[in-house]
Short mmCIF file of C-alpha atoms in Angstrom, two decimals:
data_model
loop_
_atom_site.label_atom_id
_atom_site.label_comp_id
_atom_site.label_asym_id
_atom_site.label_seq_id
_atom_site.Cartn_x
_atom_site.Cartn_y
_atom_site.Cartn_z
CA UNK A 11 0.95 23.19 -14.94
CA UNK A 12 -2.37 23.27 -16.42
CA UNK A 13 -2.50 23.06 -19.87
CA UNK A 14 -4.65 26.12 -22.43
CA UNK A 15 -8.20 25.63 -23.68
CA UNK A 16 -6.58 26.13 -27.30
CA UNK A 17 -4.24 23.28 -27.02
CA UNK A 18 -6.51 20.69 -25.57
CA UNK A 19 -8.72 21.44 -28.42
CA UNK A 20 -6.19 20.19 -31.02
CA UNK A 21 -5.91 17.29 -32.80
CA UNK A 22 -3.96 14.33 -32.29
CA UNK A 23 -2.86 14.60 -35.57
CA UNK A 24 -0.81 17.90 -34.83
CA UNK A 25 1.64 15.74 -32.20
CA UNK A 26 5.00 16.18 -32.60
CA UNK A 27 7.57 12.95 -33.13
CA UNK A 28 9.05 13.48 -29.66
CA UNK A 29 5.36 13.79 -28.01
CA UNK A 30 4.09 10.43 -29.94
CA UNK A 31 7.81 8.77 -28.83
CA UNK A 32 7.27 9.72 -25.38
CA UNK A 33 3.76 8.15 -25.53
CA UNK A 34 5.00 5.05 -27.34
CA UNK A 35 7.57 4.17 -24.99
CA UNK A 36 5.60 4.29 -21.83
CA UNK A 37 2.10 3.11 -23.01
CA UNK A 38 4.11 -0.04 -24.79
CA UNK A 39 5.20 -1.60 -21.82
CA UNK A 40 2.99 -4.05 -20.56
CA UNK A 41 1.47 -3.38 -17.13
CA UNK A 42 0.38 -5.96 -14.73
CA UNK A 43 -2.02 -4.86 -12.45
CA UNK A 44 -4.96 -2.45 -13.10
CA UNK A 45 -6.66 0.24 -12.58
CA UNK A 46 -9.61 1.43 -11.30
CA UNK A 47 -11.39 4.35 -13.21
CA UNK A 48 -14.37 6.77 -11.70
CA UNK A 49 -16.70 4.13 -12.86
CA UNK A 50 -15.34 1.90 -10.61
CA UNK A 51 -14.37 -0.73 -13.57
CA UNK A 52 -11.06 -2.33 -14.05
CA UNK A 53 -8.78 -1.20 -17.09
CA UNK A 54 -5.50 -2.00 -18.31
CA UNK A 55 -2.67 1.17 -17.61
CA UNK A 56 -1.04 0.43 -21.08
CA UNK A 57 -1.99 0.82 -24.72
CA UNK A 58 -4.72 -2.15 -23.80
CA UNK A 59 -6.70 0.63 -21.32
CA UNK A 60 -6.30 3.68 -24.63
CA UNK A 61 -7.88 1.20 -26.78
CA UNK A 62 -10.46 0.64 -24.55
CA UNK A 63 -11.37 3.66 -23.86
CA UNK A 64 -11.62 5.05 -27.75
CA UNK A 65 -14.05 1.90 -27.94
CA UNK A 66 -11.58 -0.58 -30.24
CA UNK A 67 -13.56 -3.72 -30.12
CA UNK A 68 -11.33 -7.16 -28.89
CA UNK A 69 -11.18 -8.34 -32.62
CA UNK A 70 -8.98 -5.26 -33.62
CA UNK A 71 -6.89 -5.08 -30.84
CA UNK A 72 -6.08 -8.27 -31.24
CA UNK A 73 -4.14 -7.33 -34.36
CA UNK A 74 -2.82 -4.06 -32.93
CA UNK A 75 -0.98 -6.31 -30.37
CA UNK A 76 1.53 -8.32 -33.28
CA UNK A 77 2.29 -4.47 -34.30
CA UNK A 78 5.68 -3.30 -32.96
CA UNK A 79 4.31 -0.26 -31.77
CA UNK A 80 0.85 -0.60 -30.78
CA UNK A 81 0.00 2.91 -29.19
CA UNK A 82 1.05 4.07 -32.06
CA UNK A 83 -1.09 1.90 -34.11
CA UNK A 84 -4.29 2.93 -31.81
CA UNK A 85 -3.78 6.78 -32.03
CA UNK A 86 -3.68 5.95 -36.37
CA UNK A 87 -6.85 4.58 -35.38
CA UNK A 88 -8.37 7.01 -33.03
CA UNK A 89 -7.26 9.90 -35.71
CA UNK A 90 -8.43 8.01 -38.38
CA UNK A 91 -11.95 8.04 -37.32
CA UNK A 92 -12.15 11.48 -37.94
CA UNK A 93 -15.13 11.74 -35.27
CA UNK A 94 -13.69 15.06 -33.31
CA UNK A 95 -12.71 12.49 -30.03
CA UNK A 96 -9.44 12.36 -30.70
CA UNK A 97 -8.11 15.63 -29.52
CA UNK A 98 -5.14 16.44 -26.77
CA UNK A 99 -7.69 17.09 -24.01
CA UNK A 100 -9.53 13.60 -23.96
CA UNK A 101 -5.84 12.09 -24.61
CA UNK A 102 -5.15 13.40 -21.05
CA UNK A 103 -8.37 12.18 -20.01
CA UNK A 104 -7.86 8.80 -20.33
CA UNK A 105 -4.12 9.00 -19.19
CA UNK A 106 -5.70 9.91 -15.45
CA UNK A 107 -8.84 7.51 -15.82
CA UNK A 108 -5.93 4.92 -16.21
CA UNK A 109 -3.55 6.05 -13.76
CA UNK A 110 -0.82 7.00 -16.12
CA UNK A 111 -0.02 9.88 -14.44
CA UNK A 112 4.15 9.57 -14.84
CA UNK A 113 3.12 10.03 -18.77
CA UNK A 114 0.56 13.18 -18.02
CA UNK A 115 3.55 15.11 -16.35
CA UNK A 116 6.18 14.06 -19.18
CA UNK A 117 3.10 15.22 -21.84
CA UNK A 118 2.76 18.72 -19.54
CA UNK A 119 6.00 19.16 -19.77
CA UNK A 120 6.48 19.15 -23.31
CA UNK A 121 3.46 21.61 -23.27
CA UNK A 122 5.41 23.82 -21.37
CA UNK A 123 8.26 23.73 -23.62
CA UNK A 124 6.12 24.22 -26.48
CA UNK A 125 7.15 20.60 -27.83
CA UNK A 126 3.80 18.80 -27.42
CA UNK A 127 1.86 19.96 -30.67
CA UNK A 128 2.50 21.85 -33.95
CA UNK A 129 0.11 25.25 -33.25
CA UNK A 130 -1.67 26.79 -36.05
CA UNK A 131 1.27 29.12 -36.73
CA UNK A 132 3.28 26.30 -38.18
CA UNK A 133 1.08 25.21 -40.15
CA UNK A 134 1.24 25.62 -44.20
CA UNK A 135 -0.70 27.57 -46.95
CA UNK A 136 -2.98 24.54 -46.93
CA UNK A 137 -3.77 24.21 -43.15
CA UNK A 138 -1.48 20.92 -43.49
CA UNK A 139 0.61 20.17 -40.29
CA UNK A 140 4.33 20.56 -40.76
CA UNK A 141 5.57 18.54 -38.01
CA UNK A 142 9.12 19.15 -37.62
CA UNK A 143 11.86 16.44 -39.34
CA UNK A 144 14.60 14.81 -37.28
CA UNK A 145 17.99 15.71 -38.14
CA UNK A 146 20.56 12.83 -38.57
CA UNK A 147 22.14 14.22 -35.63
CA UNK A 148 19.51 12.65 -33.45
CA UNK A 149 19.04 9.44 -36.02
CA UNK A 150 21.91 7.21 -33.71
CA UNK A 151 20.89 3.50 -34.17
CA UNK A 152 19.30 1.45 -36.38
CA UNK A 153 16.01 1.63 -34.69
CA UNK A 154 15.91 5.51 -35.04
CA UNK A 155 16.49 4.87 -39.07
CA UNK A 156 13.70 2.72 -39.29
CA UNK A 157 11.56 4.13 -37.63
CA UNK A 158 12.48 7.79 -38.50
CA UNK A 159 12.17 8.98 -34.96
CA UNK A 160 14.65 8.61 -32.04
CA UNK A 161 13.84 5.51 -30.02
CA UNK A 162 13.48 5.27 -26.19
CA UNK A 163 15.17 2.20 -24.44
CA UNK A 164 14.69 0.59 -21.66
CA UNK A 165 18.46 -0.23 -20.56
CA UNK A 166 21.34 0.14 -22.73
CA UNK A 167 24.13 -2.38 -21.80
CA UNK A 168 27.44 -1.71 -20.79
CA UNK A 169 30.14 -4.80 -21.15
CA UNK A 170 33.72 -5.89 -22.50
CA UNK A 171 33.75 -7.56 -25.98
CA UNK A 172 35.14 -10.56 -23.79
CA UNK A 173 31.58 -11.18 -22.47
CA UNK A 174 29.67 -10.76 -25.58
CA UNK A 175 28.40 -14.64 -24.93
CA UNK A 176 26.21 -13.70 -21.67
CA UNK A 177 25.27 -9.96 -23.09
CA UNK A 178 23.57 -11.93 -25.93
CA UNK A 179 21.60 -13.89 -23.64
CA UNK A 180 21.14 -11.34 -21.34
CA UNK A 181 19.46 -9.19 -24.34
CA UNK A 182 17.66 -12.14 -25.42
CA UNK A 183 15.70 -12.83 -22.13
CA UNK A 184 15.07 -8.96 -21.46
CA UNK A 185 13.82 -8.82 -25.25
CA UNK A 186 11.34 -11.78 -24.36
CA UNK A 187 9.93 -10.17 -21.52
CA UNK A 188 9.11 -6.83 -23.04
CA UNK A 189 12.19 -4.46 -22.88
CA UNK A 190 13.46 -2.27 -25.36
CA UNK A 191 17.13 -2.95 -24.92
CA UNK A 192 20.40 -1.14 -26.68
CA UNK A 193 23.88 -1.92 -26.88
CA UNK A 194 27.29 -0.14 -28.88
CA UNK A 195 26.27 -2.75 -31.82
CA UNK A 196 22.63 -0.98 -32.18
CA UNK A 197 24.96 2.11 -33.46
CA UNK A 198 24.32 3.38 -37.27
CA UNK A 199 27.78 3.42 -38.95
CA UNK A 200 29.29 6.74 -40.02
CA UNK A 201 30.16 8.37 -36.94
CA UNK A 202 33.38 10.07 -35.90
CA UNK A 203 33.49 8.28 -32.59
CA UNK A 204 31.33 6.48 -30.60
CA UNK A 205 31.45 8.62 -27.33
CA UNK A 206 29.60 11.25 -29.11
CA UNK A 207 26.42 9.03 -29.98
CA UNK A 208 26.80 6.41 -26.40
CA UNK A 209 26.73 9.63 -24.76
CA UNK A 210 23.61 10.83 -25.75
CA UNK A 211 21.91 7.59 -25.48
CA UNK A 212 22.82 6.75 -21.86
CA UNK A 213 22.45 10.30 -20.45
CA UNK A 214 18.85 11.27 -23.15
CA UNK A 215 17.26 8.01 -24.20
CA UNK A 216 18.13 5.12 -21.88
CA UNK A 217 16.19 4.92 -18.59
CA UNK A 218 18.79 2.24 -17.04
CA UNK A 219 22.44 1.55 -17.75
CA UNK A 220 23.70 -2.19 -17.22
CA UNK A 221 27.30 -2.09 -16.61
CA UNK A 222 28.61 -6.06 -16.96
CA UNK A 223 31.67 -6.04 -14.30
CA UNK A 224 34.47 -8.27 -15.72
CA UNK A 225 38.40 -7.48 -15.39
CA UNK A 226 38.32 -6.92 -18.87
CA UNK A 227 35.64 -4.33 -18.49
CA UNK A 228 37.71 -2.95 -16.07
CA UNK A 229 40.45 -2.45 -18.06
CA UNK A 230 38.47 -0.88 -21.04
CA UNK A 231 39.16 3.30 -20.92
CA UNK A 232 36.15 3.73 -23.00
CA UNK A 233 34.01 1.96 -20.42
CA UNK A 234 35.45 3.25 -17.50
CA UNK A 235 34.35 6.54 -19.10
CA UNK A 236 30.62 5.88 -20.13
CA UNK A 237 30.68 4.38 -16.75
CA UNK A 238 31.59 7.79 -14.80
CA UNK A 239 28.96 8.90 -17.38
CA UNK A 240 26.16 7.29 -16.15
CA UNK A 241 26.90 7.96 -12.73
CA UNK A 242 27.06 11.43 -12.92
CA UNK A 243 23.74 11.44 -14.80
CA UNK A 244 22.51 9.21 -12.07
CA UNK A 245 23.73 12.06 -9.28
CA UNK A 246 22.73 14.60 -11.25
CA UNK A 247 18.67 13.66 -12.03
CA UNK A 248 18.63 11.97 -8.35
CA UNK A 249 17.93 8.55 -10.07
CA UNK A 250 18.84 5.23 -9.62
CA UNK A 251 20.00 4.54 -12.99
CA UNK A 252 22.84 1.95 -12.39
CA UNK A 253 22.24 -1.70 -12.73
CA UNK A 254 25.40 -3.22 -11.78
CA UNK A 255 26.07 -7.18 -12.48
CA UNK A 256 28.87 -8.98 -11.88
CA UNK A 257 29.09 -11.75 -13.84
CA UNK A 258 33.00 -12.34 -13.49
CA UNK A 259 34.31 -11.80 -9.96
CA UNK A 260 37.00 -8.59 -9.57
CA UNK A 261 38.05 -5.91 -7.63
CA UNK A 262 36.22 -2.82 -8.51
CA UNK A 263 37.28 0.90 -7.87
CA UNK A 264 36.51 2.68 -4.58
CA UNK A 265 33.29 5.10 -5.95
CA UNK A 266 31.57 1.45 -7.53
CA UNK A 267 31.70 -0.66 -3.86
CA UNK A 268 29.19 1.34 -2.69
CA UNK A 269 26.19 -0.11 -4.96
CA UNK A 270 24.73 -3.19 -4.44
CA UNK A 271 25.35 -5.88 -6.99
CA UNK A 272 23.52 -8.54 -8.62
CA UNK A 273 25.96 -11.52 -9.17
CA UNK A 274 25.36 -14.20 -11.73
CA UNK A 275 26.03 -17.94 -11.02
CA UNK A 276 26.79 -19.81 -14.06
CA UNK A 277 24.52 -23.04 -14.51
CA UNK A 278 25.02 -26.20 -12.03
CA UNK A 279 26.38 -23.55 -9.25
CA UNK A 280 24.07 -23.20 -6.58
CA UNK A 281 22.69 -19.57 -6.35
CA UNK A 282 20.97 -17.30 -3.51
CA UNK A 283 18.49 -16.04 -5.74
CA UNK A 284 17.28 -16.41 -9.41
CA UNK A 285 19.45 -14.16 -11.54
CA UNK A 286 17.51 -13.53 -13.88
CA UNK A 287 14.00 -13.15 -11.53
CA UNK A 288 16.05 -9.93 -10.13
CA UNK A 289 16.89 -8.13 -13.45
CA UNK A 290 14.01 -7.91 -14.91
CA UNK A 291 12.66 -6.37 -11.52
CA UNK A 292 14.94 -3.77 -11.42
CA UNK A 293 14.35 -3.08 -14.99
CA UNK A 294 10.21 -2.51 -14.21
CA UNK A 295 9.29 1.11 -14.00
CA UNK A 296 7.22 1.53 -10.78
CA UNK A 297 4.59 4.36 -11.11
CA UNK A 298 3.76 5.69 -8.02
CA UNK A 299 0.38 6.43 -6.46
CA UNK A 300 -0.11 10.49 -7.08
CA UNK A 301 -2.06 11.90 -3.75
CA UNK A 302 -2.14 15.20 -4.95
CA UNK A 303 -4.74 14.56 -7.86
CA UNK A 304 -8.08 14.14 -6.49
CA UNK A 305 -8.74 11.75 -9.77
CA UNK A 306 -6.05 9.09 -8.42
CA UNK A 307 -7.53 5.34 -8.38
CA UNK A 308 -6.08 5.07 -5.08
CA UNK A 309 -8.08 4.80 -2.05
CA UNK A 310 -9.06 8.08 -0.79
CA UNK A 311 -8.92 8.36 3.02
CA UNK A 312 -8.91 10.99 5.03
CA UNK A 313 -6.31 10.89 7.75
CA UNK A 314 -6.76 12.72 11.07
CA UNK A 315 -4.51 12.98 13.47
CA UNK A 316 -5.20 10.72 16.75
CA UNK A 317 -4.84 12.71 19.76
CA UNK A 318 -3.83 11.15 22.81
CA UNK A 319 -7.04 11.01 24.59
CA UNK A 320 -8.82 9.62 21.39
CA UNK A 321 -9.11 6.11 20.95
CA UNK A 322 -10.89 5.51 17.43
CA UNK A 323 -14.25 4.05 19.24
CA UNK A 324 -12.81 1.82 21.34
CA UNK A 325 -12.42 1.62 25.33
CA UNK A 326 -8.68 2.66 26.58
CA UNK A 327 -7.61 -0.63 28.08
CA UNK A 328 -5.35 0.25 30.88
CA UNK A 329 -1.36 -0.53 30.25
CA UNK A 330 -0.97 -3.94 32.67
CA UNK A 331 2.81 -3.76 33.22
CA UNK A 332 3.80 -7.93 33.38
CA UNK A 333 6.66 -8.47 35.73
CA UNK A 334 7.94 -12.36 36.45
CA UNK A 335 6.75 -12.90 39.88
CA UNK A 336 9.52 -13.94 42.22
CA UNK A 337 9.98 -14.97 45.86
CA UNK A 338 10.55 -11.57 48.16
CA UNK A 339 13.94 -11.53 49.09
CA UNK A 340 14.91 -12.19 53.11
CA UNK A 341 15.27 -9.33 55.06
CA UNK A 342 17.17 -11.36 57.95
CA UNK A 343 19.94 -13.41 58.04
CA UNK A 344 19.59 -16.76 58.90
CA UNK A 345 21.69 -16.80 61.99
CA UNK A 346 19.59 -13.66 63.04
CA UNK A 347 16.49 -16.45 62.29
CA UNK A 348 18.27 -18.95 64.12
CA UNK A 349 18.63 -16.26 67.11
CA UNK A 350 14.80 -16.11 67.18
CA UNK A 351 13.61 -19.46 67.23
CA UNK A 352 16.33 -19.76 70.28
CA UNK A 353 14.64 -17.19 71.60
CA UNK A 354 11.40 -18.20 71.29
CA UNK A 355 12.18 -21.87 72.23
CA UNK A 356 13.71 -20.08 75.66
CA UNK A 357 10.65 -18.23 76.71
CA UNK A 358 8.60 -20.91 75.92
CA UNK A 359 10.43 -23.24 78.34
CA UNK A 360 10.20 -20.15 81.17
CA UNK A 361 6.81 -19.78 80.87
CA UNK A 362 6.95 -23.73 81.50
CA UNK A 363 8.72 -23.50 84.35
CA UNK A 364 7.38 -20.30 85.80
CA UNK A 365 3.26 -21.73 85.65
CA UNK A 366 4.67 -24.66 87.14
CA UNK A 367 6.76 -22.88 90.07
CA UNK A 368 3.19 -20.88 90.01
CA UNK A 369 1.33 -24.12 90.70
CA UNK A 370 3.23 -25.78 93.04
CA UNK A 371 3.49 -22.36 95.36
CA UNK A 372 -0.50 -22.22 95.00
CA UNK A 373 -0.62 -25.65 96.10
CA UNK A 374 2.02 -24.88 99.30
CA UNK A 375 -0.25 -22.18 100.10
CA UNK A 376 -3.31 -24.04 100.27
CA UNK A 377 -2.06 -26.94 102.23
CA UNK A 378 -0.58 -23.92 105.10
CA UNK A 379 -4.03 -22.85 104.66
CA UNK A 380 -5.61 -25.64 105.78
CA UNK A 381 -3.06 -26.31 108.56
CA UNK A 382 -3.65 -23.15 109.64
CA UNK A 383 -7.01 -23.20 109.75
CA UNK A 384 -7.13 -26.50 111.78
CA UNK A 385 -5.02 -25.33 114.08
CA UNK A 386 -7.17 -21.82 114.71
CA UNK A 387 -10.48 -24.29 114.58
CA UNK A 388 -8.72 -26.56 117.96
CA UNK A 389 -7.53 -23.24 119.88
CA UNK A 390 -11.27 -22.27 119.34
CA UNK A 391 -12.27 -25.71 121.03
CA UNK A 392 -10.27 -25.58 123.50
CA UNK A 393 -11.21 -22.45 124.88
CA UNK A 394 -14.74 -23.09 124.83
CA UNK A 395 -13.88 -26.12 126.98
CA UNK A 396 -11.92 -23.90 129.34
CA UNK A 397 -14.67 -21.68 130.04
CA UNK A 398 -17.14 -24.46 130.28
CA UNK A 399 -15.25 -26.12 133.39
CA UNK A 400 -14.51 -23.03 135.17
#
């Protein structure tokens, strides 16, 4: 959805509480790794890149970061310049020149719902903004009463009273490493019941739900109901919204053995991975790279398809088949064999015999021969004598 010319021209000023909320939640959380704007320079994706941005100088942001909610203390800021920057458009600006994207849509959205800003036909006789009040409907915890807006968490935790010793650690590490974390004790006093108010929180304002498995939490009705809860919600949005830990070992009902666990090992007990280490992965929100928008920080390549014949640049090499080379397989038997070099040993010995009878007959012949021819050479004599006396 694209948003109108008229409200991209308001103020910041003319927010509503849910739209600042929204913004406050996800800006908060410290990000990691960077981004990399259309001026090809590297800029924080939380409330650090905003400030940037709006030109806060280090010395001042400094002191926004000790505030509890320091987007919140940057748009006071930004407004309170009173310079005409700080208007919805440029807000959206710098959400895509940091790659905040997942907070443009949620920001859009409330557009579309008319919930983003407070339009010029709400405001008063004296042009002042009336932004609408929360009810004490929506005021559920303590947080909500301080602050006088409903709060956004992070995970809202799910256990037996039984465990209350881990939960308290468990919110104390998540607390030190940035989350916004919510349990039944974060509840203002005064309601009827507490399914009314848990409700609302796990299925509206909690972007994980921790469920502690125990046989005590097992054996809890109310949790066995918030716990349906949440995985309807989960079904329903097509999120995975369940963080299931099992920190003492039971049997757990059919529909819950299909999600994978984490499973705490109490101290001294060798583990396969560091508890701890895991859950606060699973409780980072990943923003994914958006290919649609042309403005994404993401590498921009163009992707053809690779026809067969195509080989990027490169000479085809042709496709040498190996095979494992071994000895050609006999295509006689070895009595067969054995029949041959009889056979050959034979005829060898014939020919022997038969050049030899050869010889010998040659020799037989030329000795008769020369007999012969003796014996033709004397009649020749003697009949030359014969005629000589006569």
């Amino acid at each position: 959805m694209v948003i109108d010319n008229e409200i991209c021209s308001m103020q910041l000023s003319s927010l509503t509480y849910e739209s600042r909320n929204i913004l406050s939640s996800l800006l908060n959380t410290t990000k990691v790794l960077p981004s990399t704007g259309p001026d090809k320079l590297l800029r924080h994706r939380d409330w650090r890149g905003l400030a940037s941005l709006i030109n806060i100088t280090t010395e001042v942001a400094a002191g926004v970061k000790s505030q509890a909610d320091q987007t919140g203390k940057v748009l006071e800021i930004w407004i309170g310049r009173c310079d005409g920057t700080a208007t919805v458009g440029r807000l959206l600006e710098i959400l895509q020149i940091i790659d905040r994207y997942d907070i443009y849509d949620d920001i859009t959205e409330l557009a579309s719902n008319n919930l983003l800003v407070v339009r010029q036909s709400d405001l008063g006789h004296n042009n002042q903004v009336m932004v609408q009040q929360p009810t004490e409907d929506s005021l559920i915890t303590f947080h909500d009463k301080k602050l006088g807006v409903p709060q956004h968490y992070h995970a809202y935790v799910l256990y037996a009273k039984e465990d209350r010793g881990f939960v308290e650690e468990l919110l104390t590490r998540m607390k030190d490493n940035g989350f916004k974390m919510c349990t039944e004790e974060d509840l203002l006093p005064g309601h009827a019941t507490r399914f009314a108010p848990v409700s609302k929180l796990i299925s509206e304002r909690c972007q994980r739900i921790i469920l502690v498995y125990s046989p005590d939490f097992l054996r809890s009705p109310a949790n066995t109901f918030f716990m349906n809860l949440a995985q309807a919600d989960a079904i329903e949005k097509k999120q995975i919204k369940i963080i299931p830990l099992m920190y003492r070992q039971c049997m757990l009902p059919m529909h819950l053995t299909y999600y994978h666990n984490l499973y705490y090992s109490p101290p001294g007990q060798k583990a396969p991975y560091e508890f701890w280490t895991k859950l606060v992965q699973s409780l980072e929100i990943v923003d994914l790279p958006r290919i649609t928008n042309s403005q994404t920080t993401h590498s921009t390549m163009n992707i053809a398809e690779i026809s067969g014949s195509f080989t990027n640049g490169y000479t085809p090499v042709p496709k040498v088949q190996e095979y494992l080379a071994l000895p050609s397989p006999s295509r006689e038997t070895a009595s067969l064999s054995d029949l041959h070099r009889l056979t050959d040993t034979n005829t060898s010995c014939d020919s022997k015999s038969l050049s030899s009878n050869t010889s010998e007959e040659k020799k037989k012949k030329s000795t008769f021969s020369k007999i012969f021819s003796t014996l033709k050479g004397k009649k020749h004599k003697d009949k030359k004598a014969i005629m000589l006396e006569s």
